[in-house]
Amino acid sequence: DTEVTQTPKHLVMGMTNKKSLKCEQHMGHRAMYWYKQKAKKPPELMFVYSYEKLSINESVPSRFSPECPNSSLLNLHLHALQPEDSALYLCASSRRGDTQYFGPGTRLTVL
Amino acid sequence: AQSVSQHNHHVILSEAASLELGCNYSYGGTVNLFWYVQYPGQHLQLLLKYFSGDPLVKGIKGFEAEFIKSKFSFNLRKPSVQWSDTAEYFCAVNADTYSGAGSYQLTFGKGTKLSVIP
């Protein structure tokens, strides 16, 4: 089973809202990732958690706040986003730094 | 830092034509190489990967890729494409660390859109 699940599938929010994206995997992977993907572009790495600790933050604005409550779950808390933050947000996981398996993504629209 | 270049932005083929998508990477050390596919409206799926061993790797749906170390290339091939292969294809690389585990930073190429005409 190489499944990574993400909720919600779609999210529309205003610039003053607070929302969260959720990601879950049950493959025993110890690395989890958040990516942002704009239309017709490759995914851009935002954050990496390794063994539930934040190991990489690619200079992401503080209006994006990741959280890893346990080894199976990864959240991305959103606050005061801008319209240019509208994108597909992808979660991925890997055993360590090897093959990454991607979830279906959350399509976010910021009004 | 590593980088990945995909030569073709958009490839248009008729069904049954052969496919080759180019991918070159830039990195001085040992790398792990991947091809991912993203069908319209769907998520990224792993097509195939190369870590070590036989440089000709076979993936799902009849795809294969050849790692040529001297050319820093990892081209994707399929002998006969189908309409259902219409998708965006991404080549990606991460650096292999001394411990044998890859780097967490997966670098993607810009992608090649494949359109197959029935």
Coordinates of C-alpha atoms in Angstrom, one line a residue:
Chain A
D1 CA 0.0 0.0 0.0
T2 CA 1.5 3.3 -1.1
E3 CA -1.3 5.6 -0.2
V4 CA -1.1 9.1 1.1
T5 CA -4.4 10.7 1.9
Q6 CA -5.2 14.4 2.0
T7 CA -8.2 16.4 3.2
P8 CA -10.0 18.4 2.1
K9 CA -9.8 17.9 -1.7
H10 CA -10.8 21.5 -2.3
L11 CA -10.7 24.5 -0.1
V12 CA -11.9 28.1 -0.7
M13 CA -10.9 30.7 1.9
G14 CA -10.8 34.4 2.4
M15 CA -7.7 36.3 3.3
T16 CA -8.7 36.6 6.9
N17 CA -9.6 33.0 7.5
K18 CA -7.7 30.3 9.3
K19 CA -7.8 26.8 7.9
S20 CA -5.8 23.6 8.0
L21 CA -4.8 21.0 5.5
K22 CA -4.3 17.4 6.7
C23 CA -2.2 14.6 5.4
E24 CA -2.0 11.0 6.6
Q25 CA 0.0 7.9 5.7
H26 CA 0.2 4.4 7.2
M27 CA 3.2 3.1 5.5
G28 CA 5.5 3.6 8.4
H29 CA 7.4 6.3 6.6
R30 CA 9.4 8.6 8.8
A31 CA 9.7 11.5 6.4
M32 CA 6.8 13.7 5.3
Y33 CA 6.7 16.7 3.0
W34 CA 4.6 19.6 1.9
Y35 CA 4.9 20.9 -1.6
K36 CA 3.1 23.7 -3.5
Q37 CA 2.3 23.2 -7.2
K38 CA 1.1 26.0 -9.4
A39 CA -0.6 25.1 -12.7
K40 CA 1.7 23.7 -15.4
K41 CA 4.7 23.9 -13.0
P42 CA 6.6 21.3 -11.0
P43 CA 6.0 20.9 -7.3
E44 CA 8.0 23.2 -5.1
L45 CA 9.2 21.9 -1.7
M46 CA 8.0 23.8 1.3
F47 CA 8.7 21.8 4.4
V48 CA 10.2 18.4 5.3
Y49 CA 9.6 16.6 8.6
S50 CA 12.0 13.8 9.5
Y51 CA 11.1 11.6 12.5
E52 CA 8.5 14.2 13.4
K53 CA 11.0 17.1 13.5
L54 CA 11.1 19.9 11.1
S55 CA 14.3 19.4 9.1
I56 CA 13.8 21.7 6.1
N57 CA 11.9 24.9 5.7
E58 CA 12.4 26.4 2.3
S59 CA 12.0 30.0 3.4
V60 CA 8.2 29.7 3.4
P61 CA 6.2 32.7 4.7
S62 CA 5.0 32.4 8.3
R63 CA 1.4 32.5 7.2
F64 CA 2.0 28.7 6.5
S65 CA 2.6 26.8 9.6
P66 CA 3.4 23.1 9.5
E67 CA 2.8 20.6 12.3
C68 CA 3.6 16.9 12.7
P69 CA 1.5 15.6 15.6
N70 CA 2.8 12.0 15.1
S71 CA 4.6 9.9 12.6
S72 CA 1.5 9.3 10.5
L73 CA 0.0 12.8 10.4
L74 CA 1.1 16.1 8.9
N75 CA -0.9 19.3 9.0
L76 CA -0.4 22.6 7.3
H77 CA -2.1 25.5 9.1
L78 CA -3.0 28.5 7.0
H79 CA -3.6 32.0 8.2
A80 CA -3.9 35.4 6.4
L81 CA -3.1 33.9 3.0
Q82 CA -2.9 36.0 -0.2
P83 CA -4.6 35.2 -3.5
E84 CA -1.2 34.3 -5.0
D85 CA -1.1 31.4 -2.5
S86 CA -3.8 29.7 -4.5
A87 CA -2.4 26.4 -5.7
L88 CA -2.4 22.6 -5.4
Y89 CA -0.8 21.6 -2.1
L90 CA 0.7 18.2 -2.1
C91 CA 1.8 16.0 0.7
A92 CA 4.3 13.2 0.2
S93 CA 6.0 10.7 2.4
S94 CA 9.1 8.5 2.2
R95 CA 10.7 5.8 4.2
R96 CA 13.8 8.0 4.6
G97 CA 15.2 10.2 1.9
D98 CA 14.3 7.8 -0.9
T99 CA 11.2 7.3 -3.0
Q100 CA 8.5 9.9 -2.2
Y101 CA 4.9 8.9 -2.6
F102 CA 2.4 11.7 -3.2
G103 CA -1.1 12.3 -2.1
P104 CA -3.9 13.6 -4.3
G105 CA -3.4 17.2 -3.1
T106 CA -5.7 19.9 -1.8
R107 CA -6.7 22.5 -4.3
L108 CA -6.7 25.8 -2.5
T109 CA -8.3 29.0 -3.7
V110 CA -7.8 32.2 -1.7
L111 CA -10.3 34.9 -2.4
Chain B
A1 CA 23.1 22.0 -5.8
Q2 CA 21.4 19.7 -8.2
S3 CA 19.3 20.7 -11.2
V4 CA 17.2 18.9 -13.7
S5 CA 16.4 19.9 -17.3
Q6 CA 13.7 18.4 -19.5
H7 CA 14.3 19.2 -23.1
N8 CA 10.7 19.2 -24.4
H9 CA 8.0 21.4 -23.0
H10 CA 5.2 19.8 -25.1
V11 CA 5.3 16.6 -27.2
I12 CA 2.4 15.7 -29.5
L13 CA 2.3 12.1 -30.8
S14 CA -0.2 9.9 -32.6
E15 CA -1.3 6.6 -31.0
A16 CA 1.2 3.8 -31.5
A17 CA 4.1 6.2 -32.0
S18 CA 7.2 5.7 -30.0
L19 CA 8.1 8.1 -27.2
E20 CA 11.3 9.3 -25.8
L21 CA 11.4 12.2 -23.3
G22 CA 14.8 13.6 -22.4
C23 CA 16.1 14.4 -18.9
N24 CA 19.5 15.6 -17.9
Y25 CA 20.7 16.4 -14.4
S26 CA 23.5 18.3 -13.0
Y27 CA 25.1 17.0 -9.9
G28 CA 28.6 15.8 -9.2
G29 CA 27.8 13.0 -6.9
T30 CA 25.7 9.8 -6.8
V31 CA 22.0 10.4 -7.5
N32 CA 18.7 8.6 -7.3
L33 CA 16.5 9.3 -10.4
F34 CA 12.8 9.2 -10.8
W35 CA 10.1 9.7 -13.4
Y36 CA 6.7 10.8 -12.1
V37 CA 3.5 11.1 -14.1
Q38 CA 0.6 13.4 -13.5
Y39 CA -2.6 12.6 -15.4
P40 CA -5.1 15.4 -15.9
G41 CA -6.7 16.2 -12.6
Q42 CA -4.8 13.5 -10.8
H43 CA -1.9 13.4 -8.4
L44 CA 1.7 12.6 -9.0
Q45 CA 2.4 8.9 -9.5
L46 CA 5.7 7.2 -9.6
L47 CA 6.4 5.7 -13.0
L48 CA 9.9 4.3 -12.3
K49 CA 13.1 4.9 -10.4
Y50 CA 16.8 4.2 -10.5
F51 CA 19.0 3.9 -7.5
S52 CA 21.7 1.5 -8.6
G53 CA 22.4 -1.6 -10.6
D54 CA 21.0 -2.3 -14.2
P55 CA 20.9 1.2 -15.8
L56 CA 17.8 0.1 -17.8
V57 CA 14.8 0.2 -15.5
K58 CA 11.3 -0.8 -16.3
G59 CA 8.3 0.9 -14.7
I60 CA 4.6 0.7 -14.8
K61 CA 2.4 0.9 -18.0
G62 CA 5.2 -0.2 -20.3
F63 CA 7.5 2.7 -19.6
E64 CA 11.3 2.2 -19.3
A65 CA 14.2 4.6 -18.7
E66 CA 17.9 4.3 -19.3
F67 CA 20.5 5.9 -17.0
I68 CA 23.6 6.9 -18.9
K69 CA 26.1 8.2 -16.3
S70 CA 28.5 9.6 -18.8
K71 CA 25.8 11.8 -20.2
F72 CA 24.1 12.6 -16.9
S73 CA 20.9 11.5 -18.6
F74 CA 17.8 9.5 -17.6
N75 CA 15.6 9.4 -20.7
L76 CA 12.1 7.9 -20.5
R77 CA 10.9 5.7 -23.3
K78 CA 7.8 3.8 -24.4
P79 CA 7.6 1.8 -27.7
S80 CA 4.0 2.5 -28.5
V81 CA 2.0 5.2 -26.7
Q82 CA -1.8 5.2 -26.1
W83 CA -4.3 8.0 -25.7
S84 CA -4.4 7.2 -22.0
D85 CA -0.7 8.2 -21.7
T86 CA -1.7 11.9 -22.2
A87 CA -0.3 13.5 -19.1
E88 CA 2.5 15.7 -17.6
Y89 CA 5.8 13.8 -17.0
F90 CA 8.3 15.0 -14.5
C91 CA 11.9 13.9 -14.1
A92 CA 13.3 14.2 -10.6
V93 CA 16.6 13.6 -8.8
N94 CA 17.8 13.5 -5.3
A95 CA 21.4 13.2 -4.1
D96 CA 22.4 9.9 -2.6
T97 CA 24.0 10.4 0.7
Y98 CA 27.0 8.5 2.1
S99 CA 24.7 6.6 4.4
G100 CA 22.8 5.2 1.5
A101 CA 19.7 7.1 2.2
G102 CA 18.8 9.8 -0.3
S103 CA 18.6 13.4 0.4
Y104 CA 15.2 14.7 1.3
Q105 CA 15.4 17.4 -1.4
L106 CA 13.9 16.1 -4.5
T107 CA 14.6 18.4 -7.5
F108 CA 12.1 18.3 -10.3
G109 CA 12.5 19.2 -13.9
K110 CA 9.9 21.6 -15.4
G111 CA 7.9 18.8 -16.8
T112 CA 7.0 17.7 -20.3
K113 CA 3.4 17.7 -21.4
L114 CA 2.6 14.7 -23.6
S115 CA -0.5 14.8 -25.8
V116 CA -1.5 11.6 -27.6
I117 CA -3.9 12.0 -30.5
P118 CA -6.2 9.0 -31.1

